[in-house]
Short mmCIF file of N, CA, C and O in Angstrom, two decimals:
data_model
loop_
_atom_site.label_atom_id
_atom_site.label_comp_id
_atom_site.label_asym_id
_atom_site.label_seq_id
_atom_site.Cartn_x
_atom_site.Cartn_y
_atom_site.Cartn_z
N MET Z 1 0.83 -1.17 0.00
CA MET Z 1 0.00 0.00 0.00
C MET Z 1 0.88 1.24 0.00
O MET Z 1 1.65 1.44 0.92
N GLY Z 2 0.75 2.02 -1.02
CA GLY Z 2 1.52 3.25 -1.13
C GLY Z 2 0.70 4.45 -0.70
O GLY Z 2 -0.46 4.35 -0.32
N SER Z 3 1.34 5.56 -0.77
CA SER Z 3 0.64 6.80 -0.42
C SER Z 3 -0.07 7.37 -1.66
O SER Z 3 0.16 6.93 -2.77
N PHE Z 4 -0.93 8.32 -1.43
CA PHE Z 4 -1.66 8.97 -2.51
C PHE Z 4 -0.73 9.99 -3.13
O PHE Z 4 -0.48 11.04 -2.57
N SER Z 5 -0.17 9.72 -4.29
CA SER Z 5 0.85 10.56 -4.91
C SER Z 5 0.23 11.73 -5.67
O SER Z 5 -0.99 11.84 -5.82
N LEU Z 6 1.10 12.59 -6.14
CA LEU Z 6 0.68 13.75 -6.93
C LEU Z 6 -0.05 13.31 -8.19
O LEU Z 6 -1.04 13.92 -8.59
N PHE Z 7 0.41 12.25 -8.80
CA PHE Z 7 -0.24 11.73 -10.00
C PHE Z 7 -1.69 11.35 -9.71
O PHE Z 7 -2.59 11.65 -10.50
N HIS Z 8 -1.94 10.71 -8.58
CA HIS Z 8 -3.30 10.32 -8.22
C HIS Z 8 -4.19 11.55 -8.02
O HIS Z 8 -5.35 11.56 -8.41
N TRP Z 9 -3.64 12.58 -7.38
CA TRP Z 9 -4.40 13.81 -7.19
C TRP Z 9 -4.76 14.44 -8.53
O TRP Z 9 -5.87 14.94 -8.72
N LEU Z 10 -3.80 14.43 -9.47
CA LEU Z 10 -4.08 15.00 -10.79
C LEU Z 10 -5.15 14.22 -11.53
O LEU Z 10 -5.99 14.80 -12.22
N VAL Z 11 -5.12 12.90 -11.38
CA VAL Z 11 -6.13 12.07 -12.04
C VAL Z 11 -7.52 12.38 -11.49
O VAL Z 11 -8.52 12.33 -12.21
N VAL Z 12 -7.61 12.77 -10.23
CA VAL Z 12 -8.90 13.09 -9.63
C VAL Z 12 -9.30 14.54 -9.93
O VAL Z 12 -10.45 14.82 -10.28
N LEU Z 13 -8.36 15.49 -9.80
CA LEU Z 13 -8.70 16.91 -9.90
C LEU Z 13 -8.92 17.40 -11.32
O LEU Z 13 -9.79 18.25 -11.55
N ILE Z 14 -8.16 16.91 -12.28
CA ILE Z 14 -8.30 17.41 -13.65
C ILE Z 14 -9.67 17.08 -14.24
O ILE Z 14 -10.33 17.97 -14.79
N PRO Z 15 -10.18 15.85 -14.14
CA PRO Z 15 -11.55 15.63 -14.65
C PRO Z 15 -12.61 16.44 -13.90
O PRO Z 15 -13.57 16.92 -14.50
N ALA Z 16 -12.43 16.61 -12.60
CA ALA Z 16 -13.38 17.42 -11.84
C ALA Z 16 -13.37 18.87 -12.32
O ALA Z 16 -14.42 19.49 -12.46
N ALA Z 17 -12.18 19.40 -12.58
CA ALA Z 17 -12.07 20.76 -13.09
C ALA Z 17 -12.68 20.88 -14.48
O ALA Z 17 -13.35 21.86 -14.79
N LEU Z 18 -12.46 19.88 -15.31
CA LEU Z 18 -13.02 19.91 -16.66
C LEU Z 18 -14.54 19.90 -16.65
O LEU Z 18 -15.18 20.51 -17.51
N ILE Z 19 -15.12 19.24 -15.66
CA ILE Z 19 -16.58 19.23 -15.55
C ILE Z 19 -17.08 20.65 -15.32
O ILE Z 19 -18.03 21.10 -15.96
N PHE Z 20 -16.43 21.39 -14.41
CA PHE Z 20 -16.84 22.78 -14.15
C PHE Z 20 -16.54 23.69 -15.32
O PHE Z 20 -17.30 24.60 -15.62
N ILE Z 21 -15.43 23.47 -16.01
CA ILE Z 21 -15.04 24.33 -17.11
C ILE Z 21 -15.97 24.15 -18.31
O ILE Z 21 -16.40 25.11 -18.94
N LEU Z 22 -16.29 22.92 -18.62
CA LEU Z 22 -17.07 22.65 -19.82
C LEU Z 22 -18.58 22.75 -19.59
O LEU Z 22 -19.34 22.74 -20.56
N ARG Z 23 -19.01 22.86 -18.36
CA ARG Z 23 -20.44 22.99 -18.07
C ARG Z 23 -20.93 24.36 -18.52
O ARG Z 23 -20.31 25.38 -18.25
N LYS Z 24 -22.04 24.36 -19.21
CA LYS Z 24 -22.59 25.62 -19.72
C LYS Z 24 -23.29 26.37 -18.60
O LYS Z 24 -23.92 25.78 -17.73
N PRO Z 25 -23.20 27.71 -18.61
CA PRO Z 25 -23.98 28.50 -17.65
C PRO Z 25 -25.47 28.36 -17.94
O PRO Z 25 -25.85 27.99 -19.05
N PRO Z 26 -26.30 28.66 -16.99
CA PRO Z 26 -27.75 28.56 -17.23
C PRO Z 26 -28.18 29.45 -18.39
O PRO Z 26 -27.72 30.58 -18.52
N ALA Z 27 -29.08 28.93 -19.20
CA ALA Z 27 -29.61 29.71 -20.31
C ALA Z 27 -30.66 30.68 -19.79
O ALA Z 27 -31.18 30.52 -18.69
N GLY Z 28 -30.93 31.69 -20.56
CA GLY Z 28 -31.95 32.66 -20.18
C GLY Z 28 -31.34 33.92 -19.62
O GLY Z 28 -30.14 34.17 -19.75
N PRO Z 29 -32.16 34.72 -18.95
CA PRO Z 29 -31.66 35.99 -18.44
C PRO Z 29 -30.61 35.78 -17.35
O PRO Z 29 -30.63 34.79 -16.64
N ASN Z 30 -29.71 36.73 -17.25
CA ASN Z 30 -28.66 36.65 -16.25
C ASN Z 30 -29.27 36.74 -14.86
O ASN Z 30 -30.04 37.64 -14.57
N ARG Z 31 -28.89 35.81 -14.00
CA ARG Z 31 -29.47 35.74 -12.65
C ARG Z 31 -28.84 36.72 -11.68
O ARG Z 31 -29.22 36.79 -10.52
N PHE Z 32 -27.84 37.48 -12.13
CA PHE Z 32 -27.12 38.40 -11.25
C PHE Z 32 -27.47 39.86 -11.48
O PHE Z 32 -26.77 40.75 -11.01
N GLY Z 33 -28.51 40.14 -12.24
CA GLY Z 33 -28.93 41.51 -12.43
C GLY Z 33 -28.79 41.98 -13.87
O GLY Z 33 -28.44 41.22 -14.76
N GLY Z 34 -29.06 43.26 -14.06
CA GLY Z 34 -29.01 43.86 -15.39
C GLY Z 34 -27.59 44.05 -15.87
O GLY Z 34 -26.63 43.94 -15.11
N PRO Z 35 -27.45 44.34 -17.15
CA PRO Z 35 -26.10 44.51 -17.71
C PRO Z 35 -25.39 45.73 -17.13
O PRO Z 35 -26.01 46.77 -16.91
N PRO Z 36 -24.09 45.61 -16.89
CA PRO Z 36 -23.33 46.74 -16.35
C PRO Z 36 -22.99 47.74 -17.45
O PRO Z 36 -22.98 47.41 -18.63
N ASP Z 37 -22.69 48.95 -17.04
CA ASP Z 37 -22.29 49.98 -17.99
C ASP Z 37 -20.79 49.89 -18.24
O ASP Z 37 -20.01 49.56 -17.34
N ALA Z 38 -20.39 50.20 -19.47
CA ALA Z 38 -18.96 50.30 -19.77
C ALA Z 38 -18.41 51.52 -19.04
O ALA Z 38 -19.10 52.52 -18.87
N MET Z 39 -17.17 51.43 -18.59
CA MET Z 39 -16.58 52.51 -17.80
C MET Z 39 -15.25 52.95 -18.38
O MET Z 39 -14.56 52.19 -19.03
N GLY Z 40 -14.91 54.20 -18.08
CA GLY Z 40 -13.59 54.71 -18.39
C GLY Z 40 -12.63 54.36 -17.26
O GLY Z 40 -13.02 53.77 -16.25
N PHE Z 41 -11.38 54.75 -17.41
CA PHE Z 41 -10.35 54.40 -16.44
C PHE Z 41 -10.67 54.96 -15.06
O PHE Z 41 -10.66 54.23 -14.06
N GLY Z 42 -11.01 56.23 -14.95
CA GLY Z 42 -11.30 56.84 -13.67
C GLY Z 42 -12.56 56.28 -13.02
O GLY Z 42 -12.59 56.05 -11.80
N GLN Z 43 -13.58 56.05 -13.82
CA GLN Z 43 -14.82 55.47 -13.29
C GLN Z 43 -14.58 54.06 -12.75
O GLN Z 43 -15.12 53.68 -11.72
N ALA Z 44 -13.77 53.29 -13.46
CA ALA Z 44 -13.49 51.92 -13.04
C ALA Z 44 -12.75 51.89 -11.71
O ALA Z 44 -13.06 51.08 -10.84
N ILE Z 45 -11.77 52.78 -11.55
CA ILE Z 45 -11.02 52.82 -10.29
C ILE Z 45 -11.92 53.28 -9.15
O ILE Z 45 -11.87 52.73 -8.05
N SER Z 46 -12.76 54.26 -9.42
CA SER Z 46 -13.69 54.72 -8.40
C SER Z 46 -14.64 53.60 -7.99
O SER Z 46 -14.89 53.39 -6.80
N SER Z 47 -15.15 52.87 -8.95
CA SER Z 47 -16.04 51.75 -8.67
C SER Z 47 -15.32 50.65 -7.92
O SER Z 47 -15.89 50.01 -7.03
N TYR Z 48 -14.05 50.43 -8.26
CA TYR Z 48 -13.24 49.40 -7.60
C TYR Z 48 -13.16 49.65 -6.10
O TYR Z 48 -13.30 48.72 -5.30
N PHE Z 49 -12.96 50.90 -5.71
CA PHE Z 49 -12.84 51.21 -4.29
C PHE Z 49 -14.20 51.44 -3.61
O PHE Z 49 -14.33 51.20 -2.41
N LYS Z 50 -15.20 51.89 -4.35
CA LYS Z 50 -16.53 52.06 -3.76
C LYS Z 50 -17.16 50.71 -3.43
O LYS Z 50 -17.85 50.56 -2.43
N LYS Z 51 -16.94 49.74 -4.30
CA LYS Z 51 -17.49 48.39 -4.09
C LYS Z 51 -16.40 47.50 -3.51
O LYS Z 51 -16.14 46.40 -4.00
N TYR Z 52 -15.79 47.95 -2.43
CA TYR Z 52 -14.60 47.31 -1.86
C TYR Z 52 -14.78 45.81 -1.64
O TYR Z 52 -13.95 45.02 -2.05
N VAL Z 53 -15.85 45.41 -0.98
CA VAL Z 53 -16.11 43.99 -0.76
C VAL Z 53 -17.54 43.63 -1.18
O VAL Z 53 -18.18 42.80 -0.56
N ASP Z 54 -18.02 44.25 -2.24
CA ASP Z 54 -19.35 43.97 -2.76
C ASP Z 54 -19.25 42.84 -3.78
O ASP Z 54 -18.74 43.02 -4.88
N PHE Z 55 -19.74 41.66 -3.39
CA PHE Z 55 -19.66 40.50 -4.26
C PHE Z 55 -20.93 40.31 -5.09
O PHE Z 55 -21.05 39.33 -5.80
N SER Z 56 -21.87 41.23 -5.00
CA SER Z 56 -23.12 41.10 -5.75
C SER Z 56 -23.10 42.04 -6.94
O SER Z 56 -22.38 43.02 -6.98
N GLY Z 57 -23.90 41.71 -7.93
CA GLY Z 57 -23.98 42.53 -9.12
C GLY Z 57 -23.04 42.04 -10.21
O GLY Z 57 -22.51 40.93 -10.15
N ARG Z 58 -22.84 42.88 -11.20
CA ARG Z 58 -22.02 42.52 -12.35
C ARG Z 58 -20.99 43.60 -12.62
O ARG Z 58 -21.21 44.77 -12.31
N ALA Z 59 -19.87 43.20 -13.22
CA ALA Z 59 -18.82 44.15 -13.61
C ALA Z 59 -18.52 43.95 -15.09
O ALA Z 59 -18.33 42.83 -15.55
N SER Z 60 -18.46 45.04 -15.82
CA SER Z 60 -18.16 44.96 -17.24
C SER Z 60 -16.69 44.64 -17.45
O SER Z 60 -15.87 44.74 -16.53
N ARG Z 61 -16.36 44.26 -18.68
CA ARG Z 61 -14.96 43.97 -18.98
C ARG Z 61 -14.09 45.19 -18.78
O ARG Z 61 -12.98 45.09 -18.25
N SER Z 62 -14.58 46.36 -19.19
CA SER Z 62 -13.76 47.56 -19.04
C SER Z 62 -13.52 47.87 -17.57
O SER Z 62 -12.40 48.24 -17.18
N GLU Z 63 -14.53 47.71 -16.74
CA GLU Z 63 -14.36 47.95 -15.30
C GLU Z 63 -13.32 46.99 -14.72
O GLU Z 63 -12.44 47.39 -13.96
N PHE Z 64 -13.40 45.73 -15.09
CA PHE Z 64 -12.47 44.74 -14.57
C PHE Z 64 -11.04 45.00 -15.02
O PHE Z 64 -10.11 45.05 -14.21
N TRP Z 65 -10.85 45.19 -16.33
CA TRP Z 65 -9.48 45.31 -16.85
C TRP Z 65 -8.84 46.65 -16.49
O TRP Z 65 -7.63 46.71 -16.26
N PHE Z 66 -9.60 47.73 -16.45
CA PHE Z 66 -9.02 49.01 -16.01
C PHE Z 66 -8.60 48.94 -14.54
O PHE Z 66 -7.57 49.47 -14.15
N SER Z 67 -9.39 48.27 -13.72
CA SER Z 67 -9.03 48.11 -12.31
C SER Z 67 -7.78 47.25 -12.16
O SER Z 67 -6.89 47.56 -11.36
N ALA Z 68 -7.71 46.18 -12.93
CA ALA Z 68 -6.52 45.32 -12.88
C ALA Z 68 -5.28 46.09 -13.34
O ALA Z 68 -4.20 45.97 -12.74
N LEU Z 69 -5.43 46.90 -14.38
CA LEU Z 69 -4.31 47.72 -14.86
C LEU Z 69 -3.85 48.70 -13.79
O LEU Z 69 -2.64 48.86 -13.55
N PHE Z 70 -4.80 49.33 -13.11
CA PHE Z 70 -4.46 50.27 -12.05
C PHE Z 70 -3.70 49.59 -10.92
O PHE Z 70 -2.68 50.11 -10.44
N VAL Z 71 -4.16 48.43 -10.50
CA VAL Z 71 -3.49 47.70 -9.42
C VAL Z 71 -2.07 47.33 -9.82
O VAL Z 71 -1.12 47.49 -9.03
N VAL Z 72 -1.87 46.87 -11.04
CA VAL Z 72 -0.53 46.49 -11.50
C VAL Z 72 0.37 47.71 -11.61
O VAL Z 72 1.54 47.67 -11.20
N LEU Z 73 -0.14 48.81 -12.17
CA LEU Z 73 0.68 50.03 -12.30
C LEU Z 73 1.12 50.57 -10.95
O LEU Z 73 2.28 50.96 -10.77
N VAL Z 74 0.20 50.59 -9.98
CA VAL Z 74 0.56 51.06 -8.64
C VAL Z 74 1.59 50.12 -8.01
O VAL Z 74 2.53 50.58 -7.35
N SER Z 75 1.45 48.84 -8.22
CA SER Z 75 2.43 47.88 -7.70
C SER Z 75 3.82 48.12 -8.28
O SER Z 75 4.82 48.07 -7.56
N ILE Z 76 3.89 48.41 -9.57
CA ILE Z 76 5.18 48.68 -10.21
C ILE Z 76 5.79 49.96 -9.63
O ILE Z 76 6.98 50.00 -9.32
N VAL Z 77 4.98 51.00 -9.50
CA VAL Z 77 5.48 52.26 -8.94
C VAL Z 77 5.96 52.06 -7.51
O VAL Z 77 7.04 52.55 -7.13
N LEU Z 78 5.21 51.34 -6.71
CA LEU Z 78 5.62 51.09 -5.33
C LEU Z 78 6.90 50.27 -5.26
O LEU Z 78 7.73 50.48 -4.37
N TYR Z 79 7.08 49.35 -6.18
CA TYR Z 79 8.32 48.58 -6.22
C TYR Z 79 9.50 49.48 -6.56
O TYR Z 79 10.59 49.33 -5.99
N LEU Z 80 9.30 50.40 -7.49
CA LEU Z 80 10.39 51.31 -7.87
C LEU Z 80 10.73 52.28 -6.75
O LEU Z 80 11.89 52.67 -6.58
N VAL Z 81 9.74 52.68 -5.97
CA VAL Z 81 9.95 53.61 -4.86
C VAL Z 81 10.61 52.91 -3.67
O VAL Z 81 11.54 53.44 -3.05
N ASP Z 82 10.13 51.72 -3.34
CA ASP Z 82 10.59 51.01 -2.15
C ASP Z 82 10.99 49.59 -2.53
O ASP Z 82 10.15 48.71 -2.64
N ARG Z 83 12.28 49.35 -2.71
CA ARG Z 83 12.76 48.04 -3.14
C ARG Z 83 12.66 46.98 -2.04
O ARG Z 83 12.87 45.80 -2.30
N THR Z 84 12.37 47.38 -0.81
CA THR Z 84 12.24 46.39 0.26
C THR Z 84 10.89 45.68 0.21
O THR Z 84 10.66 44.75 0.97
N ALA Z 85 10.00 46.13 -0.62
CA ALA Z 85 8.68 45.54 -0.84
C ALA Z 85 7.73 45.72 0.33
O ALA Z 85 6.70 45.05 0.40
N THR Z 86 8.04 46.59 1.24
CA THR Z 86 7.13 46.85 2.36
C THR Z 86 5.86 47.52 1.86
O THR Z 86 4.75 47.08 2.19
N LEU Z 87 6.00 48.58 1.09
CA LEU Z 87 4.82 49.28 0.56
C LEU Z 87 4.02 48.39 -0.39
O LEU Z 87 2.80 48.41 -0.39
N ASN Z 88 4.74 47.59 -1.17
CA ASN Z 88 4.07 46.70 -2.10
C ASN Z 88 3.27 45.64 -1.34
O ASN Z 88 2.18 45.25 -1.76
N GLY Z 89 3.79 45.17 -0.23
CA GLY Z 89 3.06 44.21 0.59
C GLY Z 89 1.80 44.80 1.19
O GLY Z 89 0.75 44.17 1.23
N ILE Z 90 1.91 46.04 1.65
CA ILE Z 90 0.74 46.74 2.19
C ILE Z 90 -0.30 46.95 1.10
O ILE Z 90 -1.50 46.75 1.31
N TRP Z 91 0.16 47.34 -0.09
CA TRP Z 91 -0.75 47.55 -1.23
C TRP Z 91 -1.43 46.23 -1.61
O TRP Z 91 -2.64 46.19 -1.89
N SER Z 92 -0.70 45.14 -1.60
CA SER Z 92 -1.28 43.84 -1.94
C SER Z 92 -2.35 43.44 -0.94
O SER Z 92 -3.40 42.91 -1.31
N LEU Z 93 -2.09 43.68 0.33
CA LEU Z 93 -3.10 43.38 1.35
C LEU Z 93 -4.33 44.27 1.20
O LEU Z 93 -5.46 43.81 1.38
N ALA Z 94 -4.11 45.53 0.86
CA ALA Z 94 -5.23 46.47 0.72
C ALA Z 94 -6.09 46.15 -0.49
O ALA Z 94 -7.29 46.46 -0.49
N THR Z 95 -5.52 45.56 -1.53
CA THR Z 95 -6.29 45.29 -2.75
C THR Z 95 -6.68 43.83 -2.90
O THR Z 95 -7.27 43.46 -3.92
N PHE Z 96 -6.40 43.00 -1.91
CA PHE Z 96 -6.72 41.57 -2.01
C PHE Z 96 -8.23 41.34 -2.09
O PHE Z 96 -8.72 40.73 -3.04
N LEU Z 97 -8.98 41.82 -1.11
CA LEU Z 97 -10.43 41.62 -1.11
C LEU Z 97 -11.16 42.31 -2.27
O LEU Z 97 -12.04 41.71 -2.89
N PRO Z 98 -10.82 43.58 -2.58
CA PRO Z 98 -11.53 44.18 -3.72
C PRO Z 98 -11.23 43.48 -5.04
O PRO Z 98 -12.09 43.45 -5.93
N SER Z 99 -10.05 42.90 -5.18
CA SER Z 99 -9.74 42.17 -6.42
C SER Z 99 -10.57 40.90 -6.52
O SER Z 99 -11.06 40.56 -7.61
N ILE Z 100 -10.74 40.21 -5.42
CA ILE Z 100 -11.58 39.01 -5.43
C ILE Z 100 -13.03 39.39 -5.71
O ILE Z 100 -13.73 38.71 -6.47
N ALA Z 101 -13.50 40.48 -5.09
CA ALA Z 101 -14.88 40.92 -5.31
C ALA Z 101 -15.08 41.34 -6.77
O ALA Z 101 -16.12 41.03 -7.37
N MET Z 102 -14.12 42.04 -7.34
CA MET Z 102 -14.22 42.47 -8.74
C MET Z 102 -14.26 41.26 -9.66
O MET Z 102 -15.06 41.21 -10.61
N ALA Z 103 -13.42 40.27 -9.39
CA ALA Z 103 -13.42 39.06 -10.22
C ALA Z 103 -14.74 38.31 -10.09
O ALA Z 103 -15.25 37.77 -11.09
N ALA Z 104 -15.31 38.26 -8.90
CA ALA Z 104 -16.61 37.60 -8.72
C ALA Z 104 -17.69 38.32 -9.53
O ALA Z 104 -18.51 37.67 -10.19
N ARG Z 105 -17.68 39.66 -9.49
CA ARG Z 105 -18.66 40.41 -10.27
C ARG Z 105 -18.43 40.22 -11.77
O ARG Z 105 -19.37 40.20 -12.56
N ARG Z 106 -17.17 40.05 -12.18
CA ARG Z 106 -16.87 39.80 -13.59
C ARG Z 106 -17.44 38.45 -14.01
O ARG Z 106 -17.99 38.30 -15.10
N PHE Z 107 -17.31 37.44 -13.15
CA PHE Z 107 -17.90 36.13 -13.44
C PHE Z 107 -19.43 36.23 -13.49
O PHE Z 107 -20.06 35.55 -14.30
N HIS Z 108 -20.01 37.05 -12.65
CA HIS Z 108 -21.46 37.23 -12.68
C HIS Z 108 -21.91 37.80 -14.02
O HIS Z 108 -23.01 37.50 -14.47
N ASP Z 109 -21.06 38.60 -14.65
CA ASP Z 109 -21.42 39.20 -15.93
C ASP Z 109 -21.58 38.15 -17.02
O ASP Z 109 -22.32 38.35 -17.97
N ILE Z 110 -20.88 37.03 -16.89
CA ILE Z 110 -21.03 35.95 -17.87
C ILE Z 110 -21.91 34.83 -17.32
O ILE Z 110 -21.87 33.71 -17.82
N ASN Z 111 -22.68 35.15 -16.28
CA ASN Z 111 -23.66 34.24 -15.68
C ASN Z 111 -23.02 33.02 -15.03
O ASN Z 111 -23.57 31.92 -15.09
N ARG Z 112 -21.88 33.20 -14.42
CA ARG Z 112 -21.22 32.13 -13.67
C ARG Z 112 -21.03 32.59 -12.23
O ARG Z 112 -20.96 33.78 -11.95
N SER Z 113 -20.92 31.63 -11.35
CA SER Z 113 -20.72 31.95 -9.94
C SER Z 113 -19.30 32.47 -9.72
O SER Z 113 -18.35 32.06 -10.40
N GLY Z 114 -19.15 33.34 -8.74
CA GLY Z 114 -17.83 33.86 -8.40
C GLY Z 114 -16.90 32.79 -7.86
O GLY Z 114 -15.68 32.96 -7.86
N TRP Z 115 -17.45 31.68 -7.41
CA TRP Z 115 -16.62 30.59 -6.90
C TRP Z 115 -15.78 29.94 -7.99
O TRP Z 115 -14.82 29.23 -7.70
N HIS Z 116 -16.11 30.19 -9.25
CA HIS Z 116 -15.32 29.64 -10.35
C HIS Z 116 -13.89 30.20 -10.36
O HIS Z 116 -13.03 29.66 -11.05
N GLN Z 117 -13.63 31.25 -9.61
CA GLN Z 117 -12.28 31.79 -9.50
C GLN Z 117 -11.31 30.75 -8.96
O GLN Z 117 -10.13 30.76 -9.28
N LEU Z 118 -11.81 29.87 -8.11
CA LEU Z 118 -10.96 28.86 -7.49
C LEU Z 118 -10.36 27.90 -8.51
O LEU Z 118 -9.35 27.26 -8.24
N LEU Z 119 -10.96 27.80 -9.69
CA LEU Z 119 -10.39 26.95 -10.74
C LEU Z 119 -9.02 27.47 -11.19
O LEU Z 119 -8.21 26.71 -11.70
N GLY Z 120 -8.76 28.75 -10.97
CA GLY Z 120 -7.48 29.32 -11.33
C GLY Z 120 -6.32 28.73 -10.54
O GLY Z 120 -5.16 28.85 -10.94
N LEU Z 121 -6.62 28.08 -9.43
CA LEU Z 121 -5.58 27.45 -8.64
C LEU Z 121 -5.08 26.15 -9.26
O LEU Z 121 -4.02 25.65 -8.91
N LEU Z 122 -5.86 25.59 -10.20
CA LEU Z 122 -5.46 24.36 -10.87
C LEU Z 122 -4.72 24.70 -12.16
O LEU Z 122 -5.30 24.76 -13.23
N ALA Z 123 -3.44 24.96 -12.04
CA ALA Z 123 -2.64 25.34 -13.20
C ALA Z 123 -2.37 24.09 -14.03
O ALA Z 123 -2.20 23.00 -13.49
N PRO Z 124 -2.29 24.18 -15.31
CA PRO Z 124 -2.54 25.30 -16.20
C PRO Z 124 -3.97 25.35 -16.73
O PRO Z 124 -4.41 26.36 -17.22
N ILE Z 125 -4.71 24.24 -16.60
CA ILE Z 125 -6.04 24.17 -17.23
C ILE Z 125 -7.00 25.18 -16.63
O ILE Z 125 -7.66 25.93 -17.34
N GLY Z 126 -7.09 25.23 -15.31
CA GLY Z 126 -8.01 26.14 -14.66
C GLY Z 126 -7.64 27.59 -14.88
O GLY Z 126 -8.50 28.45 -15.07
N THR Z 127 -6.35 27.89 -14.87
CA THR Z 127 -5.89 29.26 -15.07
C THR Z 127 -6.27 29.76 -16.46
O THR Z 127 -6.74 30.89 -16.61
N ILE Z 128 -6.09 28.94 -17.45
CA ILE Z 128 -6.43 29.32 -18.82
C ILE Z 128 -7.94 29.57 -18.94
O ILE Z 128 -8.37 30.56 -19.53
N ALA Z 129 -8.74 28.70 -18.34
CA ALA Z 129 -10.19 28.86 -18.41
C ALA Z 129 -10.63 30.16 -17.72
O ALA Z 129 -11.48 30.89 -18.24
N VAL Z 130 -10.04 30.47 -16.58
CA VAL Z 130 -10.40 31.69 -15.85
C VAL Z 130 -10.04 32.93 -16.67
O VAL Z 130 -10.84 33.87 -16.77
N ILE Z 131 -8.88 32.95 -17.29
CA ILE Z 131 -8.48 34.09 -18.11
C ILE Z 131 -9.41 34.24 -19.31
O ILE Z 131 -9.81 35.36 -19.67
N VAL Z 132 -9.79 33.13 -19.93
CA VAL Z 132 -10.72 33.19 -21.06
C VAL Z 132 -12.06 33.75 -20.60
O VAL Z 132 -12.67 34.58 -21.29
N TRP Z 133 -12.53 33.34 -19.43
CA TRP Z 133 -13.80 33.86 -18.92
C TRP Z 133 -13.71 35.34 -18.57
O TRP Z 133 -14.68 36.07 -18.73
N TYR Z 134 -12.56 35.78 -18.07
CA TYR Z 134 -12.39 37.21 -17.80
C TYR Z 134 -12.53 38.03 -19.09
O TYR Z 134 -13.03 39.14 -19.07
N CYS Z 135 -12.07 37.49 -20.19
CA CYS Z 135 -12.08 38.20 -21.47
C CYS Z 135 -13.40 38.08 -22.22
O CYS Z 135 -13.64 38.82 -23.16
N ARG Z 136 -14.23 37.17 -21.83
CA ARG Z 136 -15.47 36.88 -22.55
C ARG Z 136 -16.50 37.99 -22.38
O ARG Z 136 -16.75 38.47 -21.29
N ALA Z 137 -17.11 38.35 -23.49
CA ALA Z 137 -18.19 39.34 -23.47
C ALA Z 137 -19.51 38.63 -23.20
O ALA Z 137 -19.71 37.50 -23.67
N PRO Z 138 -20.40 39.26 -22.46
CA PRO Z 138 -21.72 38.64 -22.27
C PRO Z 138 -22.50 38.69 -23.57
O PRO Z 138 -22.31 39.57 -24.41
N ALA Z 139 -23.39 37.72 -23.74
CA ALA Z 139 -24.23 37.71 -24.94
C ALA Z 139 -25.22 38.86 -24.86
O ALA Z 139 -25.58 39.33 -23.78
N ALA Z 140 -25.65 39.32 -26.02
CA ALA Z 140 -26.56 40.46 -26.06
C ALA Z 140 -27.87 40.17 -25.34
O ALA Z 140 -28.44 41.02 -24.68
N ASN Z 141 -28.36 38.94 -25.45
CA ASN Z 141 -29.63 38.60 -24.81
C ASN Z 141 -29.43 37.84 -23.50
O ASN Z 141 -30.38 37.30 -22.95
N ASP Z 142 -28.19 37.76 -23.04
CA ASP Z 142 -27.85 37.08 -21.80
C ASP Z 142 -28.17 35.58 -21.79
O ASP Z 142 -28.33 34.99 -20.76
N SER Z 143 -28.30 34.96 -22.95
CA SER Z 143 -28.43 33.51 -22.97
C SER Z 143 -27.08 32.94 -23.40
O SER Z 143 -26.40 33.47 -24.26
N ARG Z 144 -26.71 31.88 -22.77
CA ARG Z 144 -25.38 31.31 -23.02
C ARG Z 144 -25.55 29.97 -23.74
O ARG Z 144 -26.07 29.03 -23.18
N ALA Z 145 -25.07 29.91 -24.96
CA ALA Z 145 -25.18 28.68 -25.72
C ALA Z 145 -23.83 28.02 -25.95
O ALA Z 145 -23.75 26.87 -26.31
N SER Z 146 -22.73 28.72 -25.72
CA SER Z 146 -21.42 28.15 -26.00
C SER Z 146 -20.73 27.74 -24.71
O SER Z 146 -21.15 28.08 -23.61
N VAL Z 147 -19.65 26.97 -24.85
CA VAL Z 147 -18.90 26.47 -23.70
C VAL Z 147 -18.19 27.60 -23.00
O VAL Z 147 -18.25 27.76 -21.80
N PHE Z 148 -17.47 28.42 -23.74
CA PHE Z 148 -16.74 29.53 -23.13
C PHE Z 148 -17.49 30.78 -23.41
O PHE Z 148 -17.39 31.67 -23.95
#
């Protein structure tokens, strides 16, 4: 009797992840509310901090990507200012919850649960699926007929 190796875990986790990835979202109207408005850079950052830990509602692609860009740019600037990474660590802690909330709202925009973010922990398959879902535009009538 041997131990449960990494290979065994992969044999169990990869098919389970594929079930969640390939499962279609519910058809029909989006269950998370009306469609979000497209935002500019300043509006997206303002919304990012106003909805600090708001996991309900939907976030448009522009709101999500402008917020992600802002977080990365501030991280780079903080790294250049303080090479000891103290400020960068504080910034990472300050933006941890709003980033998770923003990603959950982004998943709501494509009619998926925010818990699908956890698939990103299963590299590389889950990570690729999560990035594809972040980039996906919602359908005009909010019905989902395709896999991604």
